[in-house]
Amino acid sequence: MYNTRVRGVLIKGNKSFADVSRDIIKPMDDKTPMWWWVTAFLATGALFWGVWGFYNTISTGIGEWGLNNNVAWGWAIINFVWWIGIGHAGTAFSIFLLILRQKWRTSINRAAEAMTIFAVMAAGLFPLIHMGRIWDGFFIFPYWNTRGPLWDNFNSPLFWDVVAISTYLMASFVFWYMGMIPDFATIRERTTSKMKKKIYGILSFGWIGNARGWLRFETAALLLGGMAAPLVVSVHSIVSMDFSVSVVPGWHTTIFPPYFVIGAIFSGFGMVLTLMIILRKLYKFKDYVTDGHLDAIARILTFISLIMGTAYLTELFMAWYSGNEYELFTFMKNRVTGEYTFAYWTMLTCNAFIPQLFWFKKIRKNITIVFIISIFINIGMWFERYVIVVTSLSKDFLPATWATYEPTITEIAIFVGTLGLFLLGVLMFFRFVPTVAISEVKSVLKETTTLKSFTDE
Amino acid sequence: MNNRNIIGIYDDQDVLLNALDELQENGVKIKDVYSPIPLHGVFERLHLKTRLPYATFIYGAIGVVSVFLFLYWTSVVSYPLKFGGKPLNTLSFIIIMFVLTIFVGTLFTFLTYFIREKMFPGKQVELPIPETTNDKFAVLIEKEVTMTEDDLKKVNSLLQKTGAVEIKETE
């Protein structure tokens, strides 16, 4: 039984089912607001800059980037891992909180899943462009060819990555779309516009919501969710193996898979917090995404932040305890102190120290500060990937080959471009799709709102 | 199947579930229930079951076996190529097998759902009452040819008694 004493009332304002449909669909029926156009304009601009970066890279070559023989992975891989991490929010929300029977997820999971899809799409661009010859991208698929046939190396983490990420994108999309079908049907039956009736009629696949339909729907959603749950763990474990199966100091550790998975969920929840605060402000969804919801996310972040801190300490400890001088050098002379001190301490401060402020109720209740901290988490997680990728590569075993790395304008353009892509995707989502899962909110509505008087006894 | 139904419309999920009990106790056969949310009480009362999990299991089993066979065939039979002295048939195949099994399971479960529900993009549907996607719950009782006037009256009064906010009949 849902215990209101722990989490408070989930949906405020004593809503009826009709109120829920009306409130959530209202922003889609309203005239497109000014902020939407302005943000969409900026996002499109960013996207175009990114397209320029793409064009520059493809027409001239990878030499347009600041990479060199030693630091062969730069911003592209950093941003790839960063986006994939953010893309873990959706499934983490939908699946882990489903398994833990956390009913407060219903107001947020739709937005978190949408974010996942756009983030993974943005992430997928980086390995593609990193190949240089993007038109040969299909080489990665094991197809029948005239070179033997010569197959892929199925023991390469880079191949695992392709498999894992395309599976993750497909599974997240399928899960997301499945959940939206009843909501599309709600719009189809409510709307007075002929155009909308037609479009959402197509999107709703002819959903009628009878007993058997709901039973199969619930079963299918549970099955899809159950299968996506191990993906949350496996995708970032596989990404971490891109690093950890190499012998580069600072990468070659067994802590990497869990450390990356936790980091991914951390950055995913951070981004969810950022977006939900914006969403509830713009759409006046404070009754659905209550202060209690934000409080819950903040508490989770505090806990994950502690794990992050532990992971950082473990890395330092193992560098010393292993007795390996290269490991020790990378951590102590190239991260904690040395050339990359700023990046390392920014990472540590943003990920391990600042979120600890959430221990104080006063801070958790102040949404402006919560918002700022969530931004710090996003930045901190970017720096974590920067520290991992660049510091280890720039100074490895041979001092003669040491090199520094700085991004060029092309690399920055591509990153900004993916930010634009993500933002544009989120804006489309805000405008044309119900941002809160209507039928899921309805199914927790009575239990968590009307029954309050019973559970409060 | 004919389309002559008596439709009892309710506006609360618990009232609906009680009504289903009452109707069934009085021997009324319930054809279908339309609701805006999934209700486990309804599934139980109508004795509905789904075999979807078995289908998913079969897809997964086919997926894991066929992925392994493909990996084994490419790496051991078709073009055996040593990488760093590692065995051709390696344990690390598990990673691709694991992920692609989920791929196969997810995709085919999704497709099976739509095939079983006969749903596709652009399908035209007529709901008994459109409000069941918003805030109403509808109980459909088929008007069978064997039903007498008295039977119909009985159904009507039962619906009324159990708290239906509206009763409609379709011919």
XYZ file of C-alpha atoms in Angstrom, chain A residues 16-19 21-22 142 144 147-155 159-160 163-168 170-171 174-175 177-178 181-182 185-190 198 201-220 223-224 227-228 230-231 234 238 241 438-440 442-443 446-447, chain B residues 12-15 32-40 42-43 46-50 52-54 56 70-71 73-75 78-79 81 83 86-88 90-93 95-96 98-107 109-110 113-114 116-127 130-137:
152
model
C -10.480 14.022 -11.091
C -9.627 11.864 -14.106
C -11.045 14.548 -16.405
C -8.871 17.192 -14.725
C -6.520 14.740 -19.097
C -7.377 18.409 -19.398
C 28.506 -8.407 -40.068
C 28.301 -11.213 -46.289
C 36.765 -10.139 -48.514
C 36.784 -13.730 -47.381
C 34.046 -13.207 -46.175
C 35.850 -11.430 -43.384
C 33.682 -10.923 -40.302
C 33.872 -8.384 -37.477
C 35.984 -9.053 -34.425
C 33.192 -10.062 -32.083
C 35.505 -9.774 -29.097
C 31.612 -3.792 -31.680
C 29.809 -4.524 -28.401
C 25.235 -3.650 -30.562
C 24.485 -2.351 -27.077
C 23.632 1.178 -28.093
C 21.438 0.294 -31.042
C 19.596 -2.203 -28.847
C 19.226 0.388 -26.130
C 15.387 0.524 -30.015
C 14.239 -0.833 -26.643
C 9.597 0.863 -28.148
C 8.950 1.165 -24.415
C 5.988 4.596 -27.656
C 4.048 1.747 -26.121
C -0.563 4.764 -27.148
C -3.434 5.109 -24.623
C -6.135 7.691 -27.971
C -7.232 10.108 -25.235
C -6.195 13.043 -27.422
C -7.865 11.466 -30.455
C -11.199 11.255 -28.650
C -10.983 14.671 -26.989
C -6.305 12.278 -37.890
C -5.635 8.579 -34.714
C -2.749 7.225 -36.756
C -0.363 7.401 -33.810
C -2.774 5.659 -31.436
C -2.873 2.531 -33.635
C -6.598 2.171 -33.040
C -6.405 1.821 -29.255
C -9.788 1.216 -27.621
C -8.890 0.434 -24.021
C -11.045 -2.627 -23.458
C -10.293 -5.163 -20.747
C -8.286 -7.575 -22.897
C -6.414 -4.725 -24.544
C -5.348 -3.351 -21.169
C -4.308 -6.766 -19.916
C -2.088 -7.360 -22.939
C -0.832 -3.780 -22.763
C 0.196 -4.123 -19.139
C 1.808 -7.481 -19.728
C 3.688 -6.239 -22.773
C 7.904 -7.577 -20.373
C 9.519 -4.750 -22.329
C 14.001 -6.797 -20.654
C 15.212 -3.188 -20.726
C 19.453 -5.370 -17.668
C 20.244 -3.029 -20.559
C 24.917 -3.575 -19.644
C 30.118 -2.109 -22.253
C 35.032 -1.707 -21.412
C -1.875 10.471 -18.499
C -3.142 6.944 -18.006
C -0.371 6.084 -15.552
C -4.737 8.255 -13.461
C -4.051 4.765 -12.237
C -7.189 7.435 -6.477
C -4.871 5.332 -4.399
C -15.473 5.405 -10.447
C -13.222 2.386 -10.549
C -14.317 0.917 -7.213
C -18.001 1.364 -7.966
C -16.305 -6.321 -22.165
C -15.197 -3.421 -19.995
C -13.749 -0.192 -21.370
C -11.675 1.921 -19.021
C -9.131 4.765 -19.059
C -6.725 2.797 -16.843
C -5.810 -0.869 -16.469
C -7.789 -2.487 -13.646
C -6.593 -5.780 -12.240
C -11.530 -6.392 -14.105
C -9.033 -8.920 -15.458
C -13.601 -11.539 -16.511
C -11.090 -14.416 -16.129
C -8.789 -12.926 -18.737
C -5.373 -14.416 -19.329
C -2.600 -13.671 -21.777
C 2.357 -13.061 -24.146
C 5.090 -13.974 -21.600
C 5.424 -17.438 -23.162
C 8.549 -13.578 -25.208
C 25.918 -17.120 -36.024
C 28.906 -16.109 -33.902
C 29.790 -20.065 -37.582
C 31.491 -16.766 -38.478
C 34.377 -17.048 -35.997
C 33.557 -19.558 -41.971
C 36.742 -17.543 -41.408
C 40.996 -15.750 -37.469
C 43.161 -12.452 -32.335
C 42.621 -16.174 -27.860
C 40.374 -19.159 -28.549
C 38.090 -18.892 -31.560
C 35.261 -17.561 -26.664
C 33.350 -16.792 -23.533
C 33.078 -13.153 -24.561
C 30.415 -14.122 -27.086
C 28.073 -10.191 -24.227
C 26.690 -10.029 -27.749
C 23.019 -11.228 -23.962
C 22.335 -7.927 -25.683
C 20.954 -9.347 -28.912
C 18.657 -11.709 -27.023
C 17.110 -8.638 -25.434
C 16.937 -7.038 -28.869
C 15.080 -9.968 -30.382
C 12.817 -10.403 -27.354
C 11.859 -6.740 -27.192
C 11.229 -6.234 -30.888
C 7.161 -8.918 -28.175
C 6.279 -5.433 -29.364
C 1.338 -7.329 -29.137
C 0.104 -5.372 -32.138
C -2.646 -10.051 -31.372
C -4.499 -6.819 -30.710
C -4.981 -6.317 -34.463
C -3.676 -2.773 -34.067
C -1.857 -0.849 -36.759
C -1.173 2.803 -37.577
C -4.260 4.527 -38.841
C -6.767 1.876 -37.772
C -10.240 3.365 -37.559
C -12.115 2.502 -34.384
C -15.489 3.265 -32.928
C -15.670 3.352 -29.147
C -15.498 8.128 -26.337
C -15.261 9.177 -22.674
C -13.791 5.797 -21.721
C -10.418 7.187 -22.784
C -10.924 10.094 -20.425
C -12.818 9.539 -17.194
C -15.632 7.000 -17.671
C -15.791 3.245 -17.306
